[in-house]
PDB file of C-alpha atoms in Angstrom:
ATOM      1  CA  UNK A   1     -23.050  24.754 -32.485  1.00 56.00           C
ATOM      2  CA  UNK A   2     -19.478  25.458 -31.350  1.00 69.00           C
ATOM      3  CA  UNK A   3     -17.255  22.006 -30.825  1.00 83.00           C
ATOM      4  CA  UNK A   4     -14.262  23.720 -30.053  1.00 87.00           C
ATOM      5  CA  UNK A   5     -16.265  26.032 -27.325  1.00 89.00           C
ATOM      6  CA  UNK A   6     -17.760  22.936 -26.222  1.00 88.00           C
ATOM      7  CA  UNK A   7     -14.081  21.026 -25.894  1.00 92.00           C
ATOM      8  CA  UNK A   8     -12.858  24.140 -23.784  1.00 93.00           C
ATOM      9  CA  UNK A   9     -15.792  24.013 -21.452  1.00 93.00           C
ATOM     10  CA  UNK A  10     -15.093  20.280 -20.797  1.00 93.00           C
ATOM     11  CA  UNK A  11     -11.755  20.959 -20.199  1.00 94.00           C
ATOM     12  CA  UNK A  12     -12.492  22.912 -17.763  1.00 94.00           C
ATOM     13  CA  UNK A  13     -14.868  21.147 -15.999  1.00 94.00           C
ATOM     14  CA  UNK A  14     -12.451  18.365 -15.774  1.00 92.00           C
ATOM     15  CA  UNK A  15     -10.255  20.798 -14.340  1.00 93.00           C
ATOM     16  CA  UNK A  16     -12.865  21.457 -11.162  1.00 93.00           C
ATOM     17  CA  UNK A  17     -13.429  17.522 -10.865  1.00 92.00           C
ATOM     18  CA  UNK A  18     -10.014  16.767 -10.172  1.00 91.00           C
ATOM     19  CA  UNK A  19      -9.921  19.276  -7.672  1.00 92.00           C
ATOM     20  CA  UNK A  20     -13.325  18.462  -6.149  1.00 91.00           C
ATOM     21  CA  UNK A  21     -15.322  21.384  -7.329  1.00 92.00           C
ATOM     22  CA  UNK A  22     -18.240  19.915  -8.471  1.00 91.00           C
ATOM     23  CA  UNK A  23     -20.396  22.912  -8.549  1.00 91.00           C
ATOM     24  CA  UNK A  24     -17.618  24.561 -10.874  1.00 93.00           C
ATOM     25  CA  UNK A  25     -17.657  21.357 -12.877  1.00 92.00           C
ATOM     26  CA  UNK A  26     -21.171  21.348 -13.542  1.00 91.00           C
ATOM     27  CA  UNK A  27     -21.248  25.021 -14.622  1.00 93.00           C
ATOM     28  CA  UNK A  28     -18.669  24.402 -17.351  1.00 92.00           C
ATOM     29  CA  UNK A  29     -19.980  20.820 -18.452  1.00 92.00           C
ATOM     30  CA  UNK A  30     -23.649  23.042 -18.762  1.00 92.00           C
ATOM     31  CA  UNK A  31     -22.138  25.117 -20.744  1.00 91.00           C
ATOM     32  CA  UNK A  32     -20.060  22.672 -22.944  1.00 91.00           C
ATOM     33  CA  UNK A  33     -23.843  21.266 -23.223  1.00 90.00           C
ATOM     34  CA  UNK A  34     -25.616  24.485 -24.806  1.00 89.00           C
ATOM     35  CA  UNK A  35     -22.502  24.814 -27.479  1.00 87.00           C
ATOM     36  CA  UNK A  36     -22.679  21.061 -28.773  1.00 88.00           C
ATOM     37  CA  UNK A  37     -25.739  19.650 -27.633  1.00 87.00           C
ATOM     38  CA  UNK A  38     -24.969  16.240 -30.059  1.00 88.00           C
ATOM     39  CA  UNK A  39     -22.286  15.389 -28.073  1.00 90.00           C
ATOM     40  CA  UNK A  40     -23.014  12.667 -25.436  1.00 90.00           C
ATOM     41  CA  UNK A  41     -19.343  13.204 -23.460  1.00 92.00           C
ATOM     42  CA  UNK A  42     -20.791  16.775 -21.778  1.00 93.00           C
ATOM     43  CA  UNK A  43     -24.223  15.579 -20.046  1.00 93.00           C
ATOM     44  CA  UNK A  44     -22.135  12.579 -18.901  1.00 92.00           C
ATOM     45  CA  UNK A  45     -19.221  14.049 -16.961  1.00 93.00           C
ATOM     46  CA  UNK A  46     -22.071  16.541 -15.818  1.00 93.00           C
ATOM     47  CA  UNK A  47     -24.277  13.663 -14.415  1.00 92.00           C
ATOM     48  CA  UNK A  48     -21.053  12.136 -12.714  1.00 91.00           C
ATOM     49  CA  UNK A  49     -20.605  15.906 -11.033  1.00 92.00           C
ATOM     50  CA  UNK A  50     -24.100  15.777 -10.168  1.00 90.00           C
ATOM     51  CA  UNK A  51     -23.477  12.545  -8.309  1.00 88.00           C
ATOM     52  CA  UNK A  52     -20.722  13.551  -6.097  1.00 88.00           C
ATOM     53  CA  UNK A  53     -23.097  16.690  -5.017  1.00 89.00           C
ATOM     54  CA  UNK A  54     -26.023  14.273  -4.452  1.00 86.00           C
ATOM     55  CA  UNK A  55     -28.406  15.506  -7.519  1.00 88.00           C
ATOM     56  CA  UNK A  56     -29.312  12.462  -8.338  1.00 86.00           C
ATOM     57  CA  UNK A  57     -32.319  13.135  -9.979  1.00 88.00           C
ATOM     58  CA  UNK A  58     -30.455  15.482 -12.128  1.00 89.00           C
ATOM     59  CA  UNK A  59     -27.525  12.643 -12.876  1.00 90.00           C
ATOM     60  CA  UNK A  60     -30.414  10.252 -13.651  1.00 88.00           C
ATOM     61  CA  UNK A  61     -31.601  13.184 -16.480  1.00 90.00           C
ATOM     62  CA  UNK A  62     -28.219  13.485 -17.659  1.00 91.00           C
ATOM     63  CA  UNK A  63     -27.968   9.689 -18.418  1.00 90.00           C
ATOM     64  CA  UNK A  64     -30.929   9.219 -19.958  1.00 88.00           C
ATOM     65  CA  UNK A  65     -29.928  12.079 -22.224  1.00 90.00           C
ATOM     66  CA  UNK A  66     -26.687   9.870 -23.261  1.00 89.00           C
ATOM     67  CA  UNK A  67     -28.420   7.472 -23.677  1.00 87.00           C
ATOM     68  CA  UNK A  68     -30.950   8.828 -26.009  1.00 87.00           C
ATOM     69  CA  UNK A  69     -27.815   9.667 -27.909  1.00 85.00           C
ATOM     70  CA  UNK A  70     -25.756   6.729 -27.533  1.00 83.00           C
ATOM     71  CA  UNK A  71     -27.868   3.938 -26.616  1.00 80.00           C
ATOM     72  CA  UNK A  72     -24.957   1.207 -25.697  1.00 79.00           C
ATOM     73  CA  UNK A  73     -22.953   3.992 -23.638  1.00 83.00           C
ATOM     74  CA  UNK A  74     -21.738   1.848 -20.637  1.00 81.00           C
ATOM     75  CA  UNK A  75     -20.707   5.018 -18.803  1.00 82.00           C
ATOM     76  CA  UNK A  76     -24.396   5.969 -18.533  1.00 85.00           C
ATOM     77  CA  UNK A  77     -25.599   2.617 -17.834  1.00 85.00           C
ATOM     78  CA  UNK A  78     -23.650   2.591 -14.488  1.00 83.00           C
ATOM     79  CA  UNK A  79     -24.165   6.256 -13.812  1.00 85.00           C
ATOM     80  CA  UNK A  80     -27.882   6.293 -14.191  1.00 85.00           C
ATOM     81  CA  UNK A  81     -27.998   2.997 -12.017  1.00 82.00           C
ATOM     82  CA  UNK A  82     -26.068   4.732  -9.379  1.00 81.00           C
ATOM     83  CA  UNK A  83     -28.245   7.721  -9.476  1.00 83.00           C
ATOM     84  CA  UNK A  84     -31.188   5.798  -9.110  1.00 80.00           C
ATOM     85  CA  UNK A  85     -29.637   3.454  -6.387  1.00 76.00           C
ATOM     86  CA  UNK A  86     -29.547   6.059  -4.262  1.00 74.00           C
ATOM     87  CA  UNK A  87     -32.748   7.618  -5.344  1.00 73.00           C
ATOM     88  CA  UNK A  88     -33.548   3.781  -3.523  1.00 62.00           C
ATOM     89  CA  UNK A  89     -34.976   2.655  -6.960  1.00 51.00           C
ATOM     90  CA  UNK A  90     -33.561  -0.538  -6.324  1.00 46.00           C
ATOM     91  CA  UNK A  91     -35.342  -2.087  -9.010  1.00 48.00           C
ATOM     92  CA  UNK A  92     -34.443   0.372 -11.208  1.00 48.00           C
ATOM     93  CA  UNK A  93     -31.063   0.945 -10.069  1.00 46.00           C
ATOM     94  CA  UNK A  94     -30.747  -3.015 -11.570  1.00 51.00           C
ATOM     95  CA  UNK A  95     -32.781  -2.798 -14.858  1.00 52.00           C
ATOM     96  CA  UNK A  96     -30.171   0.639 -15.448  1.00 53.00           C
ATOM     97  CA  UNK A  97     -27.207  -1.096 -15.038  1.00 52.00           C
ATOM     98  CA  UNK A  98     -28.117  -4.432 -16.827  1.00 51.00           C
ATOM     99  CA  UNK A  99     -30.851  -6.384 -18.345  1.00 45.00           C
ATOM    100  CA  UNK A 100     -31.900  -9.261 -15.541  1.00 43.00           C
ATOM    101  CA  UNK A 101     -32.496 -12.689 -16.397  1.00 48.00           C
ATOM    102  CA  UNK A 102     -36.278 -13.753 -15.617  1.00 42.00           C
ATOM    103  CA  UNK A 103     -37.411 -15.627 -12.459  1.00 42.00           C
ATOM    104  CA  UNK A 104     -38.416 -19.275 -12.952  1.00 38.00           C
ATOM    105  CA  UNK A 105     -41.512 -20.072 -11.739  1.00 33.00           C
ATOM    106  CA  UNK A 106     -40.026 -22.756  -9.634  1.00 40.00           C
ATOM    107  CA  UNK A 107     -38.007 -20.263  -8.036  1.00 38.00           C
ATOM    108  CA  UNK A 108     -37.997 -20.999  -4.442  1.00 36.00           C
ATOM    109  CA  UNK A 109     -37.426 -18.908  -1.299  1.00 32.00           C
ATOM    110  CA  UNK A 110     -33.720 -20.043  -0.835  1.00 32.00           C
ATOM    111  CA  UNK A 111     -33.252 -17.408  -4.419  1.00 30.00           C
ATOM    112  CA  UNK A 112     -34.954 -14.332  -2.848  1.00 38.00           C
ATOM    113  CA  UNK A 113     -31.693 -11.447  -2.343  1.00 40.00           C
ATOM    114  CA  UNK A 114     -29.815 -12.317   0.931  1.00 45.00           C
ATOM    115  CA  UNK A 115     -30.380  -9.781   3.395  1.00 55.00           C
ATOM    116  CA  UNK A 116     -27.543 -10.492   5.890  1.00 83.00           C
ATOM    117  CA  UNK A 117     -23.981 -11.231   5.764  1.00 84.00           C
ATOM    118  CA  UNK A 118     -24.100 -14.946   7.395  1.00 86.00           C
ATOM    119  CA  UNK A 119     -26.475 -16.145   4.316  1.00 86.00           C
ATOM    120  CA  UNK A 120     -24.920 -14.334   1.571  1.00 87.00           C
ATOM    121  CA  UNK A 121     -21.391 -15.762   2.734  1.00 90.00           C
ATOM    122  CA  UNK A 122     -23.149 -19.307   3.188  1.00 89.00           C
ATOM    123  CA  UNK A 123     -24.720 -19.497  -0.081  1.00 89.00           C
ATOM    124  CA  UNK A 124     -21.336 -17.921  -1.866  1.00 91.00           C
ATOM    125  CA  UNK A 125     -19.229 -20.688  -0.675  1.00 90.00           C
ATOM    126  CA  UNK A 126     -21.976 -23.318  -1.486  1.00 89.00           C
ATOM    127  CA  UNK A 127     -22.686 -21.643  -4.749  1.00 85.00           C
ATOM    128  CA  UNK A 128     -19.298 -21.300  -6.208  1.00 85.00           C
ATOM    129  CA  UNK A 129     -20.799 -21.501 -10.157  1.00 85.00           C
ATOM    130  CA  UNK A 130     -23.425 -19.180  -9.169  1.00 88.00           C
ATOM    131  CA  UNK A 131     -22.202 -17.001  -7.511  1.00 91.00           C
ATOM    132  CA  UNK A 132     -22.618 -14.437 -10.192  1.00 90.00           C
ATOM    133  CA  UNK A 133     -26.064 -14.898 -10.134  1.00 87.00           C
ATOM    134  CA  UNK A 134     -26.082 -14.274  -6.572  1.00 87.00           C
ATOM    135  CA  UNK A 135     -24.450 -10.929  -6.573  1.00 88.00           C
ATOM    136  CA  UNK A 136     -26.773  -9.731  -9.371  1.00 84.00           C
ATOM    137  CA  UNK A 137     -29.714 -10.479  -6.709  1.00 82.00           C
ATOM    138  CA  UNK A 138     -28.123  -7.554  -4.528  1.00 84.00           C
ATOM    139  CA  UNK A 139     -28.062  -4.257  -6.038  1.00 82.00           C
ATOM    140  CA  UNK A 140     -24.528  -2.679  -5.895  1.00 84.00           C
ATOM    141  CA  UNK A 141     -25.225  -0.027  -3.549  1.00 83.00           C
ATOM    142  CA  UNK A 142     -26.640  -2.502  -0.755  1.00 84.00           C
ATOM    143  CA  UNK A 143     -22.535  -3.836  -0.516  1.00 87.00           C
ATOM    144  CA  UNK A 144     -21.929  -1.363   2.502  1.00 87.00           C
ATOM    145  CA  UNK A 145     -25.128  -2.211   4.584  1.00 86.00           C
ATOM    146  CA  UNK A 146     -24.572  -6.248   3.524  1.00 86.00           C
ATOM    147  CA  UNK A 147     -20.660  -5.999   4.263  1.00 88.00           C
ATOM    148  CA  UNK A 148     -20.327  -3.488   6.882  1.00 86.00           C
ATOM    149  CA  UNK A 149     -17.305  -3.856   8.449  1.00 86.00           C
ATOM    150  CA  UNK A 150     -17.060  -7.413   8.108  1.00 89.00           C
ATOM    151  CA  UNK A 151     -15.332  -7.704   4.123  1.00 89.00           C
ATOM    152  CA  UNK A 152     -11.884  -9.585   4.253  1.00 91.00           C
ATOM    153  CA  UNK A 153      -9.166  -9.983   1.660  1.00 92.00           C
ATOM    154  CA  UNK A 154      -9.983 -13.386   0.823  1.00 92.00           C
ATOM    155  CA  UNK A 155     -13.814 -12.809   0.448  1.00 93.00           C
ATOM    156  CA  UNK A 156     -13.152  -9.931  -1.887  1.00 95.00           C
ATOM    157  CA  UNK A 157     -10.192 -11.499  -3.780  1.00 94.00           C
ATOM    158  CA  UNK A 158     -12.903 -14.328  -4.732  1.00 95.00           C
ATOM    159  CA  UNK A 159     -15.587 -11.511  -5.711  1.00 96.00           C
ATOM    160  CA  UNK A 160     -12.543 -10.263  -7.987  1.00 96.00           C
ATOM    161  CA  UNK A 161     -12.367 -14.041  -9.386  1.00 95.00           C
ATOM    162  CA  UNK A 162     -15.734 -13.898 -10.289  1.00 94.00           C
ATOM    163  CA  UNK A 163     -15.932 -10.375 -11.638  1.00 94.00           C
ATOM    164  CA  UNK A 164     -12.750 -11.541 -14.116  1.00 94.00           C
ATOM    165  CA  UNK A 165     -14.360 -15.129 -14.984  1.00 92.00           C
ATOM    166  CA  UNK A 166     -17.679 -13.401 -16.270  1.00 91.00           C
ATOM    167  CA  UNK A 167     -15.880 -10.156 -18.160  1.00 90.00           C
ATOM    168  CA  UNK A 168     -13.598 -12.981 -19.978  1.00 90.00           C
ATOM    169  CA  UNK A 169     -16.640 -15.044 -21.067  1.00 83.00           C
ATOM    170  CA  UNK A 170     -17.681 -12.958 -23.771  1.00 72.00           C
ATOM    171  CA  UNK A 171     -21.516 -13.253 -24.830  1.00 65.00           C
ATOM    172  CA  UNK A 172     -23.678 -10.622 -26.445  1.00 58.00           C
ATOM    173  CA  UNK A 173     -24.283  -8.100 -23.329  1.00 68.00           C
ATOM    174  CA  UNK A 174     -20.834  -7.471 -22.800  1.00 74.00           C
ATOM    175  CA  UNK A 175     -21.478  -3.739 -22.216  1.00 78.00           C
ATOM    176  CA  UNK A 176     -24.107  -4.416 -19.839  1.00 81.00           C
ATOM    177  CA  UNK A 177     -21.751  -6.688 -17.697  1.00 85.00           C
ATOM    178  CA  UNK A 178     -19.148  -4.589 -17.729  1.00 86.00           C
ATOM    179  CA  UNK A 179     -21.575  -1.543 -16.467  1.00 85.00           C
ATOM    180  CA  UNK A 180     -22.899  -4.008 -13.753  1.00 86.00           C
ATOM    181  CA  UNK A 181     -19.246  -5.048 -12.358  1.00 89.00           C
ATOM    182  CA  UNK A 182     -18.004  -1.227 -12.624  1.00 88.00           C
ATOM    183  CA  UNK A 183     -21.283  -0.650 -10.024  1.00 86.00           C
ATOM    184  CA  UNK A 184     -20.250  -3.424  -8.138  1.00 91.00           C
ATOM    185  CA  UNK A 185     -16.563  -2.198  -7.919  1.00 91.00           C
ATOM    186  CA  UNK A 186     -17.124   1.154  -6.855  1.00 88.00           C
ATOM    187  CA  UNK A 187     -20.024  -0.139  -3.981  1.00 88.00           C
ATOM    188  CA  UNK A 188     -17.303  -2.097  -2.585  1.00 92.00           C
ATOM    189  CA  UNK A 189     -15.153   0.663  -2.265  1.00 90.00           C
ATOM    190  CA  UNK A 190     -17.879   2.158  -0.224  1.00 89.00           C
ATOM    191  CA  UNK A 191     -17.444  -0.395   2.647  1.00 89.00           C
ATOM    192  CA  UNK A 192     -16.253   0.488   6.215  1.00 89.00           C
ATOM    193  CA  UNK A 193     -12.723  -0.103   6.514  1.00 90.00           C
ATOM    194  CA  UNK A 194     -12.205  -1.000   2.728  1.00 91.00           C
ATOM    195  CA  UNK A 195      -8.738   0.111   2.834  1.00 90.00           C
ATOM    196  CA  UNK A 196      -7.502  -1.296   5.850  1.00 92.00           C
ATOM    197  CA  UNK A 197      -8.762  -4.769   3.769  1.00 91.00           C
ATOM    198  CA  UNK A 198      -6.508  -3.588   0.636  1.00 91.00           C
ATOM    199  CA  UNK A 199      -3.771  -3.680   3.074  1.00 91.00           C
ATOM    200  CA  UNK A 200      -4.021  -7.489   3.733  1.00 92.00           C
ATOM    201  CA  UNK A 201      -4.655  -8.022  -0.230  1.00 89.00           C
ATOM    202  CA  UNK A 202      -1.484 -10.403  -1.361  1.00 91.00           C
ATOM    203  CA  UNK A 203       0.214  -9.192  -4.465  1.00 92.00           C
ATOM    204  CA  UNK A 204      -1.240 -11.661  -6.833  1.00 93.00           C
ATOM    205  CA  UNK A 205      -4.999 -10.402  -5.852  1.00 92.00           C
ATOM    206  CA  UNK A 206      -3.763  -6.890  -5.873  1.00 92.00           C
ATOM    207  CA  UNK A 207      -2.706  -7.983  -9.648  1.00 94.00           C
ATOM    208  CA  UNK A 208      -6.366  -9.243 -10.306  1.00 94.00           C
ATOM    209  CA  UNK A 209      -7.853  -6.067  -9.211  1.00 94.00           C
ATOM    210  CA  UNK A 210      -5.915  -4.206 -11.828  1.00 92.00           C
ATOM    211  CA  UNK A 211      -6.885  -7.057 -14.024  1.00 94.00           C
ATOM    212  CA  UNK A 212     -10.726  -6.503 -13.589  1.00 93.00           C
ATOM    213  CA  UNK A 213     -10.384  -2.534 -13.911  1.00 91.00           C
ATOM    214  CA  UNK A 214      -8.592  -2.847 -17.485  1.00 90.00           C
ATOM    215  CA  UNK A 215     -11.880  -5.561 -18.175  1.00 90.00           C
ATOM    216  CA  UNK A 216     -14.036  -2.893 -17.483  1.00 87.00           C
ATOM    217  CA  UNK A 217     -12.576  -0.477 -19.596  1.00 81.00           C
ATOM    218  CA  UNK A 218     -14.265   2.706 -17.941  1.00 68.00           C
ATOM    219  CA  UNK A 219     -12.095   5.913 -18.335  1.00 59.00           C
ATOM    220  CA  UNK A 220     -12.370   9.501 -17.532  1.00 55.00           C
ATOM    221  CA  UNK A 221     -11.717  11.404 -14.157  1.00 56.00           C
ATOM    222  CA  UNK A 222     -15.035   9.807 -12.342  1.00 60.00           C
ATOM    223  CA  UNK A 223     -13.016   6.871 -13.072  1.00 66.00           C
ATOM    224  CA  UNK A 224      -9.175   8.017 -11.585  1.00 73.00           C
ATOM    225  CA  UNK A 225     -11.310   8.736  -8.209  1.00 77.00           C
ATOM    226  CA  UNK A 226     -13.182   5.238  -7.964  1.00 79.00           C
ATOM    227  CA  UNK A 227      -9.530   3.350  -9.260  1.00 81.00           C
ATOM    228  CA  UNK A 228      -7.543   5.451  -6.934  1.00 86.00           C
ATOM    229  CA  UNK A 229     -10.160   3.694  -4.023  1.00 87.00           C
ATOM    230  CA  UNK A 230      -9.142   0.302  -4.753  1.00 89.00           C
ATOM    231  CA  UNK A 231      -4.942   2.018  -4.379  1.00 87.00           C
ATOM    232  CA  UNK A 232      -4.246   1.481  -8.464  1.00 82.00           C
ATOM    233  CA  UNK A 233      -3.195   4.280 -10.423  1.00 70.00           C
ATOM    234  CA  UNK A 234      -4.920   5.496 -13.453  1.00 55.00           C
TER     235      UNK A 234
END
């Protein structure tokens, strides 16, 4: 085992990220891997590289591998749900990201996941202290197909309310809520015309989006590219 071989590889690897050589990237973070194999940071920036090449079986790996070696590693949570999201594990991509609460068995059809636009905006104005539970019945990477091209500033600047109100309520699966709204966050980046909505953001919601990012406490250059969507610095 070599840490400081394994250190230099990283570095490296970072290196390619930033510049948006993945392939590169994953060649030094594999062989960061095979000189420190204890260290959970190397198959975790390798799994984000594998993502932005589309191997998302091989991110999924590389999570569960992080995982194995740091069980409560929110970085992986959100990683392997992504991989698996677009794997369309749906299912999966939610039970990766965070634990969900069970189905009553009174649960009627008004609770199933809202598959268009009109009832998810219905039931989100109706639902205003649920409406946490309603996003967690739409798997982050279904926010482009729900929103398309019809997200505005002040529908997103009260998704940003939410996101705050449940990262500042504390409770024992912390990490998994902050993995879930990290998803969530970088899905809605993913929406047609998402900048041209930052644009018509006011100052004070711009403020809250900052707000929420610091929340979720995710770091690391996968991290710069998804803050740098939303227009904040790292």
């Amino acid at each position: 085992m070599s840490t400081a071989k394994g250190q230099a590889e990283k570095d490296k690897g970072n290196a390619a990220f930033k510049t948006g050589d993945y392939a590169t990237a994953v060649g030094h973070y594999s062989a960061a891997i095979v000189a420190d194999p204890a260290n959970a940071t190397y198959p975790l920036n390798r799994a984000a590289a594998y993502l932005k090449l589309g191997k998302n079986e091989d991110a999924e790996r590389d999570c569960s591998t992080v995982l194995r070696l740091d069980a409560r590693n929110v970085k992986a949570l959100f990683r392997r749900g992504q991989a698996r999201g677009a794997l369309q594990r749906l299912g999966d991509a939610r039970e990766g990201a965070k634990p969900k609460p069970a189905a009553t068995l009174n649960e009627s059809t008004s609770t199933r996941p809202p598959m268009t636009l009109f009832a998810f905006t219905k039931r989100w104005e109706k639902e205003r202290e649920g409406r946490w539970q309603l996003l967690n019945e739409i798997p982050p990477p279904a926010l482009p197909a729900l929103f398309q091209s019809s997200l505005d500033a002040t529908l997103l600047g009260s998704m940003l309310h939410t996101f705050r109100d449940v990262l500042t309520a504390g409770g024992a699966d912390g990490d998994a809520v902050r993995a879930q709204v990290c998803a969530y966050l970088t899905s809605l980046a993913r929406v047609p015309r998402f900048g041209t909505v930052l644009l018509f953001m006011s100052a004070e919601e711009r403020k809250l989006a900052r707000e929420v990012w610091h929340l979720v406490g995710v770091s690391g250059a996968q991290s710069e590219v998804e803050r740098q969507a939303w227009g904040l610095d790292s």
